[in-house]
């Protein structure tokens, strides 16, 4: 079983490299990232970032899903440009949609390590993209080649997060938001699989336990066993506790998230609707039936996500920040 999994993961890594090359070729190389971008200017960048991620996650494994979420939230606003890392009273970091974002210290630590070796060369956006990949690997998830060369954005505004996907959105609205970033329904379902690790605050789902649809009752689609367990964790609508997004295996990468959707154990309503909506239900079943199918599709979708709205030297509009939390000007 271990050998079969290793072969499967190696094949997924090969496919991801092929897909990146295909994607870059079809982007014409303009405004696109590149494999081996820092091979001469900062050849050890991946090792430096990986070391930081491993150190922090070994001390707090909840940072693995946090880093993945941080990258996703970065890419969905101005593209993958590190704008989510900028501090300020009205920056993206302060927006309600970004409540609970964590992992900033990991990126700052990695940036400090990179700057010590290669000052002024590697962007914070690239460091965040690498850290997200490394975080998935540390949870026993798939690996992939990360094309690099992103520049850091020059602006960050809380108001620009209004179109961030929400767990309260319908599937049609989520599909619209993903399509606006060049991402398909398959990408939506595969990237939602990131919920195979991590937790969510009670306020994201407690209404399903006590006042679904303002009825004063629970969501009938919730498995009764899960309902009782979640009520114990979140004893009221205003509870401040957290629950696992993937019942039974929140710290390990697998496809149980999709199986839980089918069994009525999805924590978030948007996750539950992925299984019941006609446009996405088949994809949920497909990934529930095959971990390798989920892994390979997730990798392809992460490569696409990582190239959303990137700013590069070819296209301009960005910089290499000296510190990730502030612009150079």
Short mmCIF file of N, CA and C in Angstrom, two decimals, residues 51-198:
data_model
loop_
_atom_site.label_atom_id
_atom_site.label_comp_id
_atom_site.label_asym_id
_atom_site.label_seq_id
_atom_site.Cartn_x
_atom_site.Cartn_y
_atom_site.Cartn_z
N UNK A 51 12.11 25.00 5.44
CA UNK A 51 12.63 24.93 6.80
C UNK A 51 11.76 25.73 7.76
N UNK A 52 11.35 26.92 7.35
CA UNK A 52 10.49 27.75 8.21
C UNK A 52 9.15 27.08 8.43
N UNK A 53 8.55 26.58 7.34
CA UNK A 53 7.24 25.94 7.45
C UNK A 53 7.33 24.72 8.37
N UNK A 54 8.34 23.91 8.19
CA UNK A 54 8.49 22.71 9.01
C UNK A 54 8.66 23.07 10.49
N UNK A 55 9.42 24.11 10.77
CA UNK A 55 9.65 24.51 12.16
C UNK A 55 8.35 24.92 12.83
N UNK A 56 7.60 25.79 12.18
CA UNK A 56 6.38 26.31 12.80
C UNK A 56 5.28 25.25 12.88
N UNK A 57 5.12 24.47 11.82
CA UNK A 57 4.07 23.45 11.82
C UNK A 57 4.38 22.34 12.83
N UNK A 58 5.66 22.05 13.03
CA UNK A 58 6.02 21.03 14.02
C UNK A 58 5.63 21.45 15.43
N UNK A 59 5.55 22.75 15.66
CA UNK A 59 5.16 23.28 16.97
C UNK A 59 3.67 23.58 17.06
N UNK A 60 3.01 23.73 15.92
CA UNK A 60 1.58 24.00 15.89
C UNK A 60 1.03 23.51 14.55
N UNK A 61 0.48 22.29 14.55
CA UNK A 61 0.05 21.70 13.28
C UNK A 61 -1.17 22.40 12.68
N UNK A 62 -1.83 23.26 13.43
CA UNK A 62 -2.96 24.00 12.86
C UNK A 62 -2.49 25.06 11.87
N UNK A 63 -1.19 25.32 11.84
CA UNK A 63 -0.67 26.31 10.90
C UNK A 63 -0.61 25.77 9.47
N UNK A 64 -0.64 24.46 9.30
CA UNK A 64 -0.63 23.90 7.94
C UNK A 64 -1.87 24.34 7.16
N UNK A 65 -3.09 24.08 7.66
CA UNK A 65 -4.26 24.57 6.93
C UNK A 65 -4.33 26.09 6.90
N UNK A 66 -3.78 26.74 7.91
CA UNK A 66 -3.80 28.21 7.94
C UNK A 66 -3.00 28.79 6.79
N UNK A 67 -1.85 28.20 6.47
CA UNK A 67 -1.02 28.69 5.37
C UNK A 67 -1.70 28.47 4.02
N UNK A 68 -2.37 27.35 3.89
CA UNK A 68 -3.10 27.07 2.65
C UNK A 68 -4.22 28.08 2.46
N UNK A 69 -4.94 28.36 3.53
CA UNK A 69 -6.03 29.35 3.49
C UNK A 69 -5.48 30.74 3.18
N UNK A 70 -4.34 31.08 3.75
CA UNK A 70 -3.74 32.39 3.54
C UNK A 70 -3.42 32.62 2.07
N UNK A 71 -2.87 31.59 1.43
CA UNK A 71 -2.55 31.67 0.00
C UNK A 71 -3.82 31.84 -0.83
N UNK A 72 -4.86 31.07 -0.51
CA UNK A 72 -6.13 31.15 -1.23
C UNK A 72 -6.71 32.55 -1.11
N UNK A 73 -6.73 33.11 0.11
CA UNK A 73 -7.30 34.44 0.32
C UNK A 73 -6.47 35.51 -0.37
N UNK A 74 -5.18 35.29 -0.50
CA UNK A 74 -4.34 36.23 -1.22
C UNK A 74 -4.70 36.25 -2.69
N UNK A 75 -4.78 35.08 -3.29
CA UNK A 75 -4.99 34.98 -4.74
C UNK A 75 -6.36 35.46 -5.18
N UNK A 76 -7.36 35.43 -4.29
CA UNK A 76 -8.73 35.73 -4.71
C UNK A 76 -9.07 37.21 -4.71
N UNK A 77 -8.12 38.08 -4.37
CA UNK A 77 -8.43 39.51 -4.38
C UNK A 77 -7.77 40.18 -5.58
N UNK A 78 -6.50 40.53 -5.46
CA UNK A 78 -5.79 41.15 -6.58
C UNK A 78 -4.94 40.15 -7.35
N UNK A 79 -5.19 38.87 -7.15
CA UNK A 79 -4.30 37.86 -7.69
C UNK A 79 -3.25 37.51 -6.66
N UNK A 80 -2.41 36.55 -6.96
CA UNK A 80 -1.41 36.07 -5.99
C UNK A 80 -0.25 37.07 -5.92
N UNK A 81 -0.43 38.12 -5.12
CA UNK A 81 0.55 39.19 -5.07
C UNK A 81 0.96 39.59 -3.66
N UNK A 82 0.63 38.76 -2.67
CA UNK A 82 1.04 39.04 -1.30
C UNK A 82 0.33 40.23 -0.67
N UNK A 83 -0.75 40.72 -1.30
CA UNK A 83 -1.45 41.88 -0.75
C UNK A 83 -2.12 41.58 0.59
N UNK A 84 -2.45 40.32 0.82
CA UNK A 84 -3.08 39.93 2.09
C UNK A 84 -2.12 40.08 3.26
N UNK A 85 -0.82 40.17 2.98
CA UNK A 85 0.19 40.28 4.03
C UNK A 85 0.41 41.71 4.50
N UNK A 86 -0.07 42.68 3.74
CA UNK A 86 0.16 44.08 4.08
C UNK A 86 -0.68 44.51 5.28
N UNK A 87 -0.03 45.18 6.23
CA UNK A 87 -0.71 45.64 7.43
C UNK A 87 -1.32 47.02 7.20
N UNK A 88 -2.34 47.35 8.02
CA UNK A 88 -2.99 48.64 7.92
C UNK A 88 -4.41 48.56 8.42
N UNK A 89 -4.93 49.68 8.88
CA UNK A 89 -6.27 49.69 9.47
C UNK A 89 -7.36 49.38 8.47
N UNK A 90 -7.09 49.59 7.19
CA UNK A 90 -8.09 49.30 6.15
C UNK A 90 -7.55 48.34 5.09
N UNK A 91 -6.54 47.55 5.45
CA UNK A 91 -5.97 46.59 4.51
C UNK A 91 -6.82 45.33 4.44
N UNK A 92 -6.50 44.46 3.48
CA UNK A 92 -7.22 43.19 3.36
C UNK A 92 -7.20 42.41 4.68
N UNK A 93 -6.10 42.50 5.39
CA UNK A 93 -5.93 41.78 6.64
C UNK A 93 -7.02 42.13 7.64
N UNK A 94 -7.56 43.36 7.55
CA UNK A 94 -8.55 43.84 8.51
C UNK A 94 -9.99 43.52 8.11
N UNK A 95 -10.19 42.96 6.92
CA UNK A 95 -11.53 42.73 6.40
C UNK A 95 -12.24 41.58 7.13
N UNK A 96 -13.56 41.68 7.31
CA UNK A 96 -14.33 40.59 7.94
C UNK A 96 -14.14 39.26 7.23
N UNK A 97 -14.00 39.30 5.89
CA UNK A 97 -13.81 38.06 5.12
C UNK A 97 -12.52 37.36 5.47
N UNK A 98 -11.57 38.10 6.06
CA UNK A 98 -10.27 37.52 6.41
C UNK A 98 -10.12 37.31 7.91
N UNK A 99 -11.24 37.34 8.62
CA UNK A 99 -11.21 37.07 10.05
C UNK A 99 -10.60 35.69 10.32
N UNK A 100 -9.67 35.65 11.23
CA UNK A 100 -9.08 34.37 11.62
C UNK A 100 -7.92 33.92 10.78
N UNK A 101 -7.52 34.70 9.76
CA UNK A 101 -6.34 34.32 8.98
C UNK A 101 -5.12 34.25 9.89
N UNK A 102 -4.32 33.22 9.69
CA UNK A 102 -3.14 33.01 10.51
C UNK A 102 -1.97 32.56 9.63
N UNK A 103 -0.81 32.46 10.22
CA UNK A 103 0.37 31.98 9.52
C UNK A 103 1.29 33.08 9.04
N UNK A 104 0.94 34.32 9.36
CA UNK A 104 1.76 35.45 8.91
C UNK A 104 3.20 35.33 9.41
N UNK A 105 3.35 34.85 10.66
CA UNK A 105 4.69 34.77 11.24
C UNK A 105 5.57 33.78 10.49
N UNK A 106 4.96 32.77 9.88
CA UNK A 106 5.73 31.79 9.11
C UNK A 106 6.31 32.46 7.87
N UNK A 107 5.49 33.26 7.20
CA UNK A 107 5.95 33.95 6.00
C UNK A 107 7.02 34.98 6.34
N UNK A 108 6.84 35.70 7.44
CA UNK A 108 7.85 36.69 7.85
C UNK A 108 9.18 36.02 8.18
N UNK A 109 9.11 34.87 8.84
CA UNK A 109 10.33 34.14 9.19
C UNK A 109 11.04 33.65 7.93
N UNK A 110 10.27 33.10 7.01
CA UNK A 110 10.86 32.61 5.77
C UNK A 110 11.46 33.77 4.97
N UNK A 111 10.76 34.89 4.95
CA UNK A 111 11.26 36.07 4.23
C UNK A 111 12.59 36.54 4.83
N UNK A 112 12.68 36.55 6.16
CA UNK A 112 13.93 36.97 6.82
C UNK A 112 15.07 36.03 6.44
N UNK A 113 14.77 34.73 6.38
CA UNK A 113 15.80 33.77 6.00
C UNK A 113 16.24 33.94 4.55
N UNK A 114 15.28 34.21 3.69
CA UNK A 114 15.59 34.40 2.27
C UNK A 114 16.38 35.70 2.07
N UNK A 115 15.96 36.76 2.75
CA UNK A 115 16.66 38.05 2.62
C UNK A 115 18.11 37.96 3.08
N UNK A 116 18.35 37.13 4.09
CA UNK A 116 19.71 36.97 4.60
C UNK A 116 20.63 36.33 3.55
N UNK A 117 20.05 35.50 2.70
CA UNK A 117 20.82 34.81 1.66
C UNK A 117 20.75 35.52 0.31
N UNK A 118 19.57 36.06 -0.01
CA UNK A 118 19.35 36.63 -1.34
C UNK A 118 18.57 37.94 -1.20
N UNK A 119 19.18 38.99 -0.70
CA UNK A 119 18.45 40.24 -0.45
C UNK A 119 17.86 40.86 -1.71
N UNK A 120 16.56 41.23 -1.58
CA UNK A 120 15.89 41.93 -2.66
C UNK A 120 15.59 41.12 -3.90
N UNK A 121 15.54 39.80 -3.76
CA UNK A 121 15.38 38.94 -4.94
C UNK A 121 14.03 38.23 -4.98
N UNK A 122 13.59 37.67 -3.85
CA UNK A 122 12.41 36.80 -3.81
C UNK A 122 11.21 37.55 -3.23
N UNK A 123 10.09 37.48 -3.91
CA UNK A 123 8.88 38.16 -3.46
C UNK A 123 8.19 37.41 -2.33
N UNK A 124 7.41 38.15 -1.56
CA UNK A 124 6.61 37.55 -0.49
C UNK A 124 5.51 36.68 -1.09
N UNK A 125 5.00 37.09 -2.26
CA UNK A 125 3.96 36.30 -2.93
C UNK A 125 4.48 34.92 -3.29
N UNK A 126 5.73 34.84 -3.77
CA UNK A 126 6.32 33.54 -4.10
C UNK A 126 6.55 32.71 -2.84
N UNK A 127 6.98 33.35 -1.78
CA UNK A 127 7.21 32.64 -0.51
C UNK A 127 5.89 32.04 -0.01
N UNK A 128 4.81 32.80 -0.12
CA UNK A 128 3.50 32.31 0.32
C UNK A 128 3.04 31.13 -0.53
N UNK A 129 3.27 31.18 -1.84
CA UNK A 129 2.90 30.08 -2.73
C UNK A 129 3.67 28.81 -2.38
N UNK A 130 4.96 28.96 -2.09
CA UNK A 130 5.78 27.81 -1.70
C UNK A 130 5.33 27.26 -0.34
N UNK A 131 5.04 28.15 0.59
CA UNK A 131 4.65 27.72 1.94
C UNK A 131 3.34 26.93 1.91
N UNK A 132 2.40 27.34 1.03
CA UNK A 132 1.13 26.62 0.92
C UNK A 132 1.37 25.20 0.44
N UNK A 133 2.25 25.05 -0.55
CA UNK A 133 2.59 23.70 -1.05
C UNK A 133 3.24 22.86 0.05
N UNK A 134 4.21 23.45 0.75
CA UNK A 134 4.91 22.72 1.79
C UNK A 134 3.98 22.32 2.93
N UNK A 135 3.00 23.17 3.23
CA UNK A 135 2.04 22.87 4.29
C UNK A 135 1.21 21.64 3.93
N UNK A 136 0.79 21.55 2.67
CA UNK A 136 0.02 20.38 2.22
C UNK A 136 0.86 19.12 2.34
N UNK A 137 2.10 19.18 1.92
CA UNK A 137 2.99 18.02 1.99
C UNK A 137 3.16 17.54 3.43
N UNK A 138 3.25 18.47 4.37
CA UNK A 138 3.45 18.10 5.78
C UNK A 138 2.23 17.40 6.36
N UNK A 139 1.07 17.52 5.73
CA UNK A 139 -0.12 16.80 6.21
C UNK A 139 -0.32 15.50 5.44
N UNK A 140 0.74 15.07 4.74
CA UNK A 140 0.72 13.84 3.94
C UNK A 140 -0.07 14.01 2.65
N UNK A 141 -0.13 15.24 2.17
CA UNK A 141 -0.79 15.51 0.91
C UNK A 141 0.18 15.48 -0.25
N UNK A 142 -0.30 15.73 -1.46
CA UNK A 142 0.54 15.67 -2.66
C UNK A 142 1.50 16.85 -2.74
N UNK A 143 2.55 16.68 -3.50
CA UNK A 143 3.49 17.76 -3.77
C UNK A 143 3.37 18.17 -5.23
N UNK A 144 3.88 19.33 -5.55
CA UNK A 144 3.88 19.79 -6.94
C UNK A 144 4.97 20.85 -7.12
N UNK A 145 5.38 21.02 -8.36
CA UNK A 145 6.34 22.06 -8.69
C UNK A 145 5.62 23.41 -8.68
N UNK A 146 6.20 24.38 -7.98
CA UNK A 146 5.61 25.72 -7.91
C UNK A 146 6.38 26.65 -8.84
N UNK A 147 5.73 27.10 -9.88
CA UNK A 147 6.34 28.09 -10.77
C UNK A 147 6.41 29.43 -10.03
N UNK A 148 7.51 30.16 -10.22
CA UNK A 148 7.77 31.37 -9.44
C UNK A 148 8.00 32.57 -10.35
N UNK A 149 8.20 33.72 -9.74
CA UNK A 149 8.42 34.94 -10.49
C UNK A 149 7.34 35.99 -10.25
N UNK A 150 6.50 35.80 -9.23
CA UNK A 150 5.48 36.78 -8.90
C UNK A 150 6.12 38.03 -8.29
N UNK A 151 5.52 39.17 -8.56
CA UNK A 151 5.89 40.39 -7.85
C UNK A 151 4.88 40.65 -6.76
N UNK A 152 5.28 41.41 -5.76
CA UNK A 152 4.37 41.78 -4.67
C UNK A 152 3.54 42.99 -5.08
N UNK A 153 2.27 42.96 -4.72
CA UNK A 153 1.38 44.06 -5.05
C UNK A 153 1.68 45.31 -4.25
N UNK A 154 1.17 46.43 -4.73
CA UNK A 154 1.45 47.73 -4.12
C UNK A 154 0.28 48.26 -3.30
N UNK A 155 -0.86 47.57 -3.32
CA UNK A 155 -2.01 48.06 -2.58
C UNK A 155 -2.75 46.91 -1.91
N UNK A 156 -3.50 47.26 -0.87
CA UNK A 156 -4.29 46.28 -0.13
C UNK A 156 -5.44 47.01 0.54
N UNK A 157 -6.66 46.66 0.17
CA UNK A 157 -7.82 47.34 0.71
C UNK A 157 -8.89 46.34 1.15
N UNK A 158 -9.42 46.57 2.35
CA UNK A 158 -10.45 45.68 2.88
C UNK A 158 -11.66 45.62 1.96
N UNK A 159 -11.99 46.73 1.32
CA UNK A 159 -13.18 46.77 0.46
C UNK A 159 -13.04 45.87 -0.77
N UNK A 160 -11.81 45.51 -1.11
CA UNK A 160 -11.59 44.67 -2.28
C UNK A 160 -11.85 43.19 -2.00
N UNK A 161 -12.18 42.86 -0.76
CA UNK A 161 -12.43 41.46 -0.40
C UNK A 161 -13.91 41.10 -0.49
N UNK A 162 -14.73 42.02 -0.97
CA UNK A 162 -16.18 41.79 -0.98
C UNK A 162 -16.60 40.60 -1.82
N UNK A 163 -15.80 40.23 -2.81
CA UNK A 163 -16.15 39.10 -3.67
C UNK A 163 -15.44 37.82 -3.28
N UNK A 164 -14.88 37.79 -2.06
CA UNK A 164 -14.25 36.58 -1.56
C UNK A 164 -15.31 35.48 -1.39
N UNK A 165 -15.05 34.26 -1.83
CA UNK A 165 -16.00 33.17 -1.60
C UNK A 165 -16.32 33.02 -0.12
N UNK A 166 -17.58 32.75 0.18
CA UNK A 166 -18.04 32.66 1.56
C UNK A 166 -18.73 31.32 1.79
N UNK A 167 -18.62 30.78 3.01
CA UNK A 167 -19.33 29.52 3.31
C UNK A 167 -20.84 29.68 3.32
N UNK A 168 -21.30 30.93 3.22
CA UNK A 168 -22.74 31.19 3.18
C UNK A 168 -23.26 31.36 1.74
N UNK A 169 -22.35 31.30 0.77
CA UNK A 169 -22.74 31.46 -0.64
C UNK A 169 -23.43 30.22 -1.19
N UNK A 170 -24.31 30.45 -2.17
CA UNK A 170 -24.89 29.33 -2.92
C UNK A 170 -23.83 28.78 -3.87
N UNK A 171 -24.07 27.59 -4.40
CA UNK A 171 -23.12 27.00 -5.34
C UNK A 171 -23.04 27.84 -6.61
N UNK A 172 -24.16 28.37 -7.06
CA UNK A 172 -24.14 29.19 -8.28
C UNK A 172 -23.32 30.45 -8.07
N UNK A 173 -23.41 31.06 -6.89
CA UNK A 173 -22.62 32.26 -6.61
C UNK A 173 -21.15 31.91 -6.49
N UNK A 174 -20.85 30.80 -5.83
CA UNK A 174 -19.45 30.36 -5.74
C UNK A 174 -18.88 30.10 -7.13
N UNK A 175 -19.67 29.46 -7.97
CA UNK A 175 -19.22 29.17 -9.33
C UNK A 175 -18.93 30.46 -10.09
N UNK A 176 -19.76 31.46 -9.89
CA UNK A 176 -19.56 32.76 -10.54
C UNK A 176 -18.27 33.41 -10.06
N UNK A 177 -18.03 33.37 -8.76
CA UNK A 177 -16.82 33.97 -8.20
C UNK A 177 -15.57 33.24 -8.69
N UNK A 178 -15.64 31.95 -8.78
CA UNK A 178 -14.49 31.18 -9.27
C UNK A 178 -14.27 31.45 -10.76
N UNK A 179 -15.36 31.50 -11.52
CA UNK A 179 -15.24 31.74 -12.96
C UNK A 179 -14.59 33.09 -13.24
N UNK A 180 -14.85 34.07 -12.38
CA UNK A 180 -14.26 35.40 -12.55
C UNK A 180 -12.74 35.36 -12.41
N UNK A 181 -12.23 34.32 -11.78
CA UNK A 181 -10.78 34.15 -11.63
C UNK A 181 -10.23 33.12 -12.62
N UNK A 182 -11.07 32.69 -13.55
CA UNK A 182 -10.63 31.71 -14.53
C UNK A 182 -10.62 30.29 -14.00
N UNK A 183 -11.39 30.05 -12.96
CA UNK A 183 -11.42 28.74 -12.32
C UNK A 183 -12.78 28.06 -12.57
N UNK A 184 -12.74 26.77 -12.82
CA UNK A 184 -13.92 26.01 -13.22
C UNK A 184 -14.65 25.41 -12.03
N UNK A 185 -15.78 24.75 -12.33
CA UNK A 185 -16.50 24.00 -11.29
C UNK A 185 -15.62 22.90 -10.71
N UNK A 186 -14.84 22.26 -11.56
CA UNK A 186 -13.93 21.23 -11.07
C UNK A 186 -12.92 21.84 -10.10
N UNK A 187 -12.42 23.03 -10.41
CA UNK A 187 -11.50 23.70 -9.51
C UNK A 187 -12.19 24.04 -8.19
N UNK A 188 -13.43 24.49 -8.28
CA UNK A 188 -14.20 24.81 -7.07
C UNK A 188 -14.29 23.62 -6.14
N UNK A 189 -14.66 22.47 -6.67
CA UNK A 189 -14.84 21.28 -5.84
C UNK A 189 -13.49 20.76 -5.34
N UNK A 190 -12.48 20.78 -6.20
CA UNK A 190 -11.16 20.28 -5.80
C UNK A 190 -10.53 21.17 -4.74
N UNK A 191 -10.59 22.49 -4.94
CA UNK A 191 -9.98 23.41 -3.97
C UNK A 191 -10.75 23.43 -2.66
N UNK A 192 -12.05 23.16 -2.72
CA UNK A 192 -12.83 23.03 -1.48
C UNK A 192 -12.32 21.85 -0.66
N UNK A 193 -11.69 20.89 -1.34
CA UNK A 193 -11.11 19.74 -0.66
C UNK A 193 -9.99 20.10 0.30
N UNK A 194 -9.51 21.34 0.24
CA UNK A 194 -8.54 21.81 1.24
C UNK A 194 -9.14 21.73 2.64
N UNK A 195 -10.47 21.64 2.72
CA UNK A 195 -11.13 21.49 4.01
C UNK A 195 -10.94 20.09 4.59
N UNK A 196 -10.16 19.26 3.93
CA UNK A 196 -9.81 17.97 4.52
C UNK A 196 -8.90 18.15 5.72
N UNK A 197 -8.32 19.36 5.87
CA UNK A 197 -7.52 19.70 7.04
C UNK A 197 -8.04 21.00 7.62
N UNK A 198 -7.90 21.15 8.93
CA UNK A 198 -8.25 22.42 9.57
C UNK A 198 -9.57 22.42 10.29
#
